[in-house]
Structures are given as C-alpha cells and as structure tokens.
Amino acid sequence: MSRLPNRRDLLAAGGALLAIGPALIKAEVPLQPGTRPWFEAYIAAFNARDYPVFSAYYAPDVRFFGQAATLEGAQAVVEFYRRVHARIDETVDLLSFVSGAPTRVAAEIRTTLVAREDWPDFPTGALVRGQRRQSINFAMYDIVAGRFTRIRSARFRRIENG
Amino acid sequence: MADPHGDVARFRGYMAAFNRHDYDELVGYYDPDIQLVIGNGTELRGRQAIVDFYRNVNDATTRTIEILDAFSDGVMLAAELQSEFLALRDAPDFTSGPMARGDRLYLNSFAYYDIGRDRRFVRIRSAVFRREWRRAASGQAQ
C-alpha cells in the first residue's frame, strides 16, 4: 500500500532530494485542506488565472455568495470569473487567515480591480477604463472532502481608487 | 475543533456577558487600547468608548447575539454571528437605519477578534453578510 513520505524517508533520501530541488519535494507532499498553505495555493492559482488549479478547489455544487454575484455550481463560478477577467485585472491578497480545519476557514481578503475597459453595469458599481477599486472583504469558506461547498463574502471596507 | 488556548470557550463567555448586558464583565475581555471597527464604518478605541457605544445601542434596542460558529488559531478568532435587534422604542438614529418600536433587524455577520498576549481582545472587526428587517407595521421581512 502506498503512503505519503514521512520525515525519515525524506532524510534518508536527502542527497537525492536536494539534488532534485525543493519544488519536487513540495509537490510530493499534498497540502492539507483547510490549512494556510493549502489556501495560499488557491489564492496563488487565482491570481495566476490558473483556472484548472483554482477551480479544483470548488465542489461541483459549490454555492458562491460573492460581492458581484450569487452563483451555484463550479462551472458557473469559473465562467463568471472568466467573464470578469476578460474585462478587469483582478488581484486578491490574503491579509488574514484563520483555520477551522478541516471544515471551515475564514479569510480577510483585499481585492484590487483595475478596469481594462468601461463596464457601466458592473454589479458593484460602474467602472471606467483604467479605474482602480479596492475592497477588503471577510470571507467564509465551508469545506467538505477538501473542496469548497460554500463561499460567502461580506464587505468590510471599500477603497475607491485605492 | 481545536481550541488550543481556550479562546473559543472564552469567547462564548464574552458573548454570554454581552447578551446579559454585563458591562463590568465585558470590560475584562478588552485590552485597554482595544480598537473596534464595525460594518457600518464606526470606529472606536478604548474599553470605555466601546462599552458606552453598546450601552447606547442597548438603550433603544435589545440585541441578542448567537454564535453560529467560532474558531481560533491562538492569534485571531473568527466568528459567524447572528444578531437580533428589537427596537424598544422609536430609534430614528439607530446605527443601521431608522427603527420604529417593535421593528426587528437580523444581521448575519463575520467578525475577527485579534487576541493579545494576555488573551484579551486587542481589535474587533466585523462585516455584515446579510441584513434582514422585520417591520412591526407590516410583519414582513424586507
């Protein structure tokens, strides 16, 4: 039966692993759902527009209550982000993180939007090309079997032209 | 869920004191230089300012807070709270909007409590996720 490598395995294989490099070692150890490294990997994938990676965090029937949309289903969430990212440069920064692993995490997230074109009917307020808008949101993520089943975001602060 | 420093248990005691309007006990949970930032933009600093604020809120309304979830990593505690405000009299200047006697406001909010070295709260911030009014005149949720 296969198992995850433990510390002794890693030490025993030290020279070879060091030669291979830290990236592979990191890749060999799965990130535990609900932990900060696991969540940071989600944020990094989101900011890199790595849709296959960040969408893998969503359960097929995920319920999403964001600032700009309420959606149901992983496909709907991904399609929503594709539409947004076609017109807006969006970056999220993780400011605070509290783990209620393995079933829930709380995150304080700063979202920065920069409009690449006018979007007069953007759901959280009209945007004109080049406009930058920031907000700080408190989000709760429910987790089942390592995937988000519900995402809820509450606006804490909005920073116009931030 | 892990609670390595007893923060969640302490938080439940804090909320129980809040719901009893036991301000003397409440103060003991706050760092002297505590900062409170709530969803409507109100910012307060210091124990007395916070207690005075809650006394004022509780003068016109009764507020009951239910903890729906809470978890802590020892540095910060995150909570999902359900608050019910009941207007005891007309409160045209109520922080979340005018209330008439008998009106109820339900807030579902997410809050962060930064925990100091002595386990007291040094900063409290909350954001409203859902807001629902039940007006006494109509009996309908809004």
CSV table of C-alpha atoms in Angstrom, one decimal:
chain,number,residue,atom,x,y,z
A,1,MET,CA,0.0,0.0,0.0
A,2,SER,CA,1.4,3.4,-0.9
A,3,ARG,CA,1.8,6.1,1.7
A,4,LEU,CA,3.0,9.6,1.9
A,5,PRO,CA,6.7,10.1,2.6
A,6,ASN,CA,7.5,10.7,6.2
A,7,ARG,CA,10.3,12.7,7.7
A,8,ARG,CA,12.6,9.7,7.9
A,9,ASP,CA,12.1,8.9,4.3
A,10,LEU,CA,13.0,12.5,3.3
A,11,LEU,CA,16.1,12.4,5.5
A,12,ALA,CA,17.2,9.0,4.1
A,13,ALA,CA,16.8,10.3,0.6
A,14,GLY,CA,18.3,13.6,1.5
A,15,GLY,CA,21.0,13.9,-1.1
A,16,ALA,CA,18.9,12.9,-4.0
A,17,LEU,CA,16.0,15.1,-2.9
A,18,LEU,CA,18.3,18.1,-2.5
A,19,ALA,CA,19.6,17.5,-6.0
A,20,ILE,CA,16.1,17.3,-7.4
A,21,GLY,CA,15.2,20.5,-5.7
A,22,PRO,CA,12.5,21.8,-3.3
A,23,ALA,CA,9.8,22.1,-5.9
A,24,LEU,CA,9.5,18.3,-6.3
A,25,ILE,CA,9.6,17.8,-2.5
A,26,LYS,CA,6.8,20.3,-2.1
A,27,ALA,CA,4.9,18.6,-4.9
A,28,GLU,CA,5.2,15.2,-3.2
A,29,VAL,CA,3.6,16.4,0.0
A,30,PRO,CA,-0.1,17.1,-0.5
A,31,LEU,CA,-1.4,20.2,1.1
A,32,GLN,CA,-3.9,19.6,3.9
A,33,PRO,CA,-7.3,21.1,3.2
A,34,GLY,CA,-8.2,23.9,5.5
A,35,THR,CA,-4.6,24.9,6.2
A,36,ARG,CA,-3.0,28.2,5.3
A,37,PRO,CA,-0.6,26.7,2.7
A,38,TRP,CA,-3.5,25.0,1.0
A,39,PHE,CA,-5.5,28.2,0.9
A,40,GLU,CA,-2.5,30.2,-0.2
A,41,ALA,CA,-2.1,27.8,-3.2
A,42,TYR,CA,-5.7,28.6,-4.1
A,43,ILE,CA,-5.1,32.3,-4.0
A,44,ALA,CA,-1.9,32.0,-6.0
A,45,ALA,CA,-3.7,30.0,-8.7
A,46,PHE,CA,-6.5,32.5,-8.7
A,47,ASN,CA,-4.1,35.4,-9.2
A,48,ALA,CA,-2.2,33.4,-11.9
A,49,ARG,CA,-5.5,32.8,-13.8
A,50,ASP,CA,-4.8,29.1,-13.4
A,51,TYR,CA,-8.4,28.0,-13.9
A,52,PRO,CA,-7.8,24.3,-13.7
A,53,VAL,CA,-6.0,24.6,-10.4
A,54,PHE,CA,-8.2,27.0,-8.6
A,55,SER,CA,-11.4,25.5,-9.9
A,56,ALA,CA,-10.3,22.2,-8.4
A,57,TYR,CA,-11.0,23.8,-5.0
A,58,TYR,CA,-14.7,24.0,-5.8
A,59,ALA,CA,-17.1,21.2,-5.2
A,60,PRO,CA,-19.3,20.6,-8.2
A,61,ASP,CA,-22.3,22.0,-6.3
A,62,VAL,CA,-20.5,24.9,-4.6
A,63,ARG,CA,-22.7,27.8,-3.6
A,64,PHE,CA,-21.0,31.2,-4.1
A,65,PHE,CA,-22.2,34.4,-2.5
A,66,GLY,CA,-19.7,37.0,-3.7
A,67,GLN,CA,-19.8,40.8,-3.9
A,68,ALA,CA,-20.6,40.8,-7.6
A,69,ALA,CA,-22.6,37.6,-8.0
A,70,THR,CA,-24.5,34.8,-6.4
A,71,LEU,CA,-23.9,31.5,-8.2
A,72,GLU,CA,-24.3,27.8,-7.9
A,73,GLY,CA,-22.0,25.2,-9.3
A,74,ALA,CA,-18.3,25.2,-10.0
A,75,GLN,CA,-18.8,25.7,-13.7
A,76,ALA,CA,-20.9,28.8,-13.1
A,77,VAL,CA,-18.2,30.2,-10.8
A,78,VAL,CA,-15.4,29.6,-13.3
A,79,GLU,CA,-17.5,31.1,-16.1
A,80,PHE,CA,-18.2,34.1,-14.0
A,81,TYR,CA,-14.5,34.7,-13.3
A,82,ARG,CA,-13.6,34.2,-17.0
A,83,ARG,CA,-16.1,36.9,-17.9
A,84,VAL,CA,-14.8,39.2,-15.3
A,85,HIS,CA,-11.2,38.6,-16.1
A,86,ALA,CA,-11.8,39.3,-19.7
A,87,ARG,CA,-12.5,42.9,-18.8
A,88,ILE,CA,-10.9,43.5,-15.4
A,89,ASP,CA,-7.5,42.8,-13.9
A,90,GLU,CA,-8.3,41.3,-10.5
A,91,THR,CA,-5.8,40.6,-7.8
A,92,VAL,CA,-6.5,39.2,-4.4
A,93,ASP,CA,-4.2,39.4,-1.4
A,94,LEU,CA,-4.7,37.3,1.7
A,95,LEU,CA,-4.5,39.7,4.7
A,96,SER,CA,-5.6,37.3,7.5
A,97,PHE,CA,-6.4,33.7,7.7
A,98,VAL,CA,-8.0,31.6,10.4
A,99,SER,CA,-8.3,27.9,10.0
A,100,GLY,CA,-11.3,26.0,11.3
A,101,ALA,CA,-9.9,23.0,9.5
A,102,PRO,CA,-10.9,20.7,8.1
A,103,THR,CA,-14.5,22.1,7.6
A,104,ARG,CA,-14.2,25.8,7.5
A,105,VAL,CA,-11.7,28.7,7.0
A,106,ALA,CA,-12.1,32.4,7.4
A,107,ALA,CA,-10.1,34.8,5.3
A,108,GLU,CA,-9.6,38.5,5.1
A,109,ILE,CA,-9.0,39.3,1.5
A,110,ARG,CA,-8.1,42.5,-0.3
A,111,THR,CA,-9.5,42.6,-3.8
A,112,THR,CA,-8.0,45.0,-6.3
A,113,LEU,CA,-9.8,45.6,-9.6
A,114,VAL,CA,-8.4,47.6,-12.5
A,115,ALA,CA,-10.8,48.0,-15.4
A,116,ARG,CA,-9.3,47.3,-18.8
A,117,GLU,CA,-12.4,48.8,-20.4
A,118,ASP,CA,-15.6,50.7,-19.4
A,119,TRP,CA,-18.1,48.5,-17.6
A,120,PRO,CA,-21.0,50.7,-16.8
A,121,ASP,CA,-23.2,47.9,-15.3
A,122,PHE,CA,-20.6,46.1,-13.3
A,123,PRO,CA,-22.5,44.7,-10.4
A,124,THR,CA,-20.7,46.5,-7.6
A,125,GLY,CA,-20.7,49.8,-9.4
A,126,ALA,CA,-19.8,51.3,-12.7
A,127,LEU,CA,-16.2,51.1,-13.8
A,128,VAL,CA,-14.4,53.2,-16.4
A,129,ARG,CA,-11.3,52.1,-18.2
A,130,GLY,CA,-8.2,52.4,-16.0
A,131,GLN,CA,-10.2,52.8,-12.8
A,132,ARG,CA,-8.8,51.0,-9.8
A,133,ARG,CA,-11.0,49.9,-7.0
A,134,GLN,CA,-10.1,48.0,-3.8
A,135,SER,CA,-12.2,46.4,-1.2
A,136,ILE,CA,-11.5,44.4,1.9
A,137,ASN,CA,-13.8,41.5,2.5
A,138,PHE,CA,-14.3,38.9,5.2
A,139,ALA,CA,-15.0,35.6,3.6
A,140,MET,CA,-16.1,32.2,5.0
A,141,TYR,CA,-15.4,29.0,3.2
A,142,ASP,CA,-17.2,25.8,4.1
A,143,ILE,CA,-15.1,22.7,3.1
A,144,VAL,CA,-16.2,19.1,2.6
A,145,ALA,CA,-13.8,16.5,1.4
A,146,GLY,CA,-11.2,19.1,0.6
A,147,ARG,CA,-13.3,21.3,-1.6
A,148,PHE,CA,-15.3,24.5,-1.0
A,149,THR,CA,-19.0,23.8,-0.8
A,150,ARG,CA,-20.0,27.3,0.1
A,151,ILE,CA,-18.2,30.6,-0.2
A,152,ARG,CA,-19.6,33.7,1.4
A,153,SER,CA,-18.1,37.2,1.3
A,154,ALA,CA,-19.0,40.2,3.5
A,155,ARG,CA,-17.8,43.7,2.6
A,156,PHE,CA,-15.7,45.2,5.3
A,157,ARG,CA,-14.4,48.2,3.5
A,158,ARG,CA,-14.4,49.7,0.1
A,159,ILE,CA,-11.5,51.9,-1.1
A,160,GLU,CA,-12.4,53.8,-4.2
A,161,ASN,CA,-9.3,54.5,-6.4
A,162,GLY,CA,-7.3,52.6,-3.8
B,1,MET,CA,-12.4,21.8,16.6
B,2,ALA,CA,-9.1,22.7,18.2
B,3,ASP,CA,-9.1,25.5,20.7
B,4,PRO,CA,-5.5,25.3,22.0
B,5,HIS,CA,-5.7,28.4,24.1
B,6,GLY,CA,-9.3,28.2,25.2
B,7,ASP,CA,-10.1,31.2,23.1
B,8,VAL,CA,-13.4,29.9,21.8
B,9,ALA,CA,-14.6,28.9,25.3
B,10,ARG,CA,-13.6,32.4,26.5
B,11,PHE,CA,-15.4,33.9,23.5
B,12,ARG,CA,-18.6,32.1,24.5
B,13,GLY,CA,-18.3,33.6,27.9
B,14,TYR,CA,-17.8,37.0,26.4
B,15,MET,CA,-21.0,36.7,24.3
B,16,ALA,CA,-23.0,35.5,27.3
B,17,ALA,CA,-21.9,38.6,29.2
B,18,PHE,CA,-22.8,40.7,26.2
B,19,ASN,CA,-26.3,39.3,26.0
B,20,ARG,CA,-26.7,39.9,29.8
B,21,HIS,CA,-25.5,43.5,29.3
B,22,ASP,CA,-23.0,42.8,31.9
B,23,TYR,CA,-20.7,45.6,31.1
B,24,ASP,CA,-18.4,45.2,34.1
B,25,GLU,CA,-17.6,41.7,32.9
B,26,LEU,CA,-17.4,42.7,29.3
B,27,VAL,CA,-14.6,45.2,30.0
B,28,GLY,CA,-12.4,42.4,31.3
B,29,TYR,CA,-12.3,40.8,27.8
B,30,TYR,CA,-10.9,44.0,26.3
B,31,ASP,CA,-7.3,45.2,26.1
B,32,PRO,CA,-7.2,48.8,27.4
B,33,ASP,CA,-6.3,50.1,23.9
B,34,ILE,CA,-8.8,47.9,22.1
B,35,GLN,CA,-10.0,49.0,18.6
B,36,LEU,CA,-13.5,48.2,17.4
B,37,VAL,CA,-14.4,48.6,13.7
B,38,ILE,CA,-17.9,47.5,12.8
B,39,GLY,CA,-19.6,47.0,9.5
B,40,ASN,CA,-21.2,50.5,9.2
B,41,GLY,CA,-17.8,52.2,9.5
B,42,THR,CA,-18.0,53.0,13.1
B,43,GLU,CA,-14.5,53.0,14.7
B,44,LEU,CA,-14.0,53.2,18.4
B,45,ARG,CA,-10.9,52.9,20.6
B,46,GLY,CA,-10.6,52.0,24.2
B,47,ARG,CA,-12.7,50.0,26.6
B,48,GLN,CA,-14.9,52.8,27.8
B,49,ALA,CA,-15.8,54.0,24.3
B,50,ILE,CA,-16.9,50.6,23.4
B,51,VAL,CA,-19.0,50.0,26.5
B,52,ASP,CA,-20.6,53.4,26.1
B,53,PHE,CA,-21.4,52.6,22.5
B,54,TYR,CA,-23.1,49.3,23.4
B,55,ARG,CA,-24.9,51.0,26.3
B,56,ASN,CA,-26.3,53.5,23.9
B,57,VAL,CA,-27.3,50.8,21.4
B,58,ASN,CA,-29.0,48.7,24.1
B,59,ASP,CA,-30.8,51.8,25.4
B,60,ALA,CA,-33.1,51.9,22.3
B,61,THR,CA,-32.9,48.2,21.3
B,62,THR,CA,-32.3,44.8,22.8
B,63,ARG,CA,-29.6,43.0,20.9
B,64,THR,CA,-29.1,39.3,21.2
B,65,ILE,CA,-26.1,37.6,19.6
B,66,GLU,CA,-25.9,34.0,18.8
B,67,ILE,CA,-22.6,32.4,17.9
B,68,LEU,CA,-23.1,30.3,14.8
B,69,ASP,CA,-19.5,29.3,14.5
B,70,ALA,CA,-16.2,30.3,16.1
B,71,PHE,CA,-12.6,29.1,15.7
B,72,SER,CA,-9.2,30.4,16.7
B,73,ASP,CA,-5.6,29.8,15.8
B,74,GLY,CA,-4.5,31.5,19.1
B,75,VAL,CA,-3.7,34.8,17.4
B,76,MET,CA,-7.0,35.6,15.8
B,77,LEU,CA,-10.5,34.3,16.4
B,78,ALA,CA,-13.0,34.2,13.5
B,79,ALA,CA,-16.7,34.0,14.2
B,80,GLU,CA,-20.0,33.9,12.3
B,81,LEU,CA,-22.6,35.7,14.4
B,82,GLN,CA,-26.4,36.1,14.1
B,83,SER,CA,-27.6,39.3,15.9
B,84,GLU,CA,-31.2,40.2,16.5
B,85,PHE,CA,-32.1,43.8,17.3
B,86,LEU,CA,-35.5,44.6,18.7
B,87,ALA,CA,-36.5,48.2,18.9
B,88,LEU,CA,-37.9,49.0,22.4
B,89,ARG,CA,-38.9,52.5,21.2
B,90,ASP,CA,-38.6,54.5,18.1
B,91,ALA,CA,-34.9,54.9,17.2
B,92,PRO,CA,-34.6,57.2,14.2
B,93,ASP,CA,-30.8,57.4,14.7
B,94,PHE,CA,-30.1,53.7,15.0
B,95,THR,CA,-26.7,52.9,13.5
B,96,SER,CA,-28.0,50.5,10.8
B,97,GLY,CA,-31.0,52.7,9.9
B,98,PRO,CA,-34.2,54.1,11.5
B,99,MET,CA,-36.2,51.7,13.6
B,100,ALA,CA,-39.7,52.0,14.8
B,101,ARG,CA,-40.8,50.4,18.1
B,102,GLY,CA,-41.2,46.7,17.6
B,103,ASP,CA,-39.1,46.5,14.5
B,104,ARG,CA,-36.5,43.8,14.3
B,105,LEU,CA,-33.3,43.7,12.5
B,106,TYR,CA,-31.4,40.5,11.9
B,107,LEU,CA,-27.7,40.6,11.0
B,108,ASN,CA,-25.6,37.8,9.9
B,109,SER,CA,-22.0,38.9,10.2
B,110,PHE,CA,-18.4,37.7,10.1
B,111,ALA,CA,-16.1,39.0,12.7
B,112,TYR,CA,-12.4,38.8,13.6
B,113,TYR,CA,-11.0,39.2,17.1
B,114,ASP,CA,-7.3,39.8,17.4
B,115,ILE,CA,-6.1,38.3,20.6
B,116,GLY,CA,-3.3,39.8,22.7
B,117,ARG,CA,-0.7,38.0,24.8
B,118,ASP,CA,-2.9,38.1,27.8
B,119,ARG,CA,-5.8,36.6,25.7
B,120,ARG,CA,-7.7,39.9,25.7
B,121,PHE,CA,-9.1,41.3,22.5
B,122,VAL,CA,-7.0,44.0,21.0
B,123,ARG,CA,-9.0,44.5,17.9
B,124,ILE,CA,-12.5,43.6,16.8
B,125,ARG,CA,-13.7,44.0,13.3
B,126,SER,CA,-17.0,42.8,11.7
B,127,ALA,CA,-18.7,42.9,8.4
B,128,VAL,CA,-22.3,42.3,7.6
B,129,PHE,CA,-23.0,39.4,5.3
B,130,ARG,CA,-26.8,39.5,5.3
B,131,ARG,CA,-29.2,42.1,6.7
B,132,GLU,CA,-33.0,41.4,7.1
B,133,TRP,CA,-35.6,43.8,8.5
B,134,ARG,CA,-38.9,42.7,10.0
B,135,ARG,CA,-41.0,45.8,10.4
B,136,ALA,CA,-43.6,45.7,13.1
B,137,ALA,CA,-46.1,47.6,10.9
B,138,SER,CA,-46.0,45.1,8.1
B,139,GLY,CA,-44.9,41.9,9.8
B,140,GLN,CA,-43.0,41.2,6.6
B,141,ALA,CA,-39.3,40.5,6.2
B,142,GLN,CA,-37.5,43.1,3.9
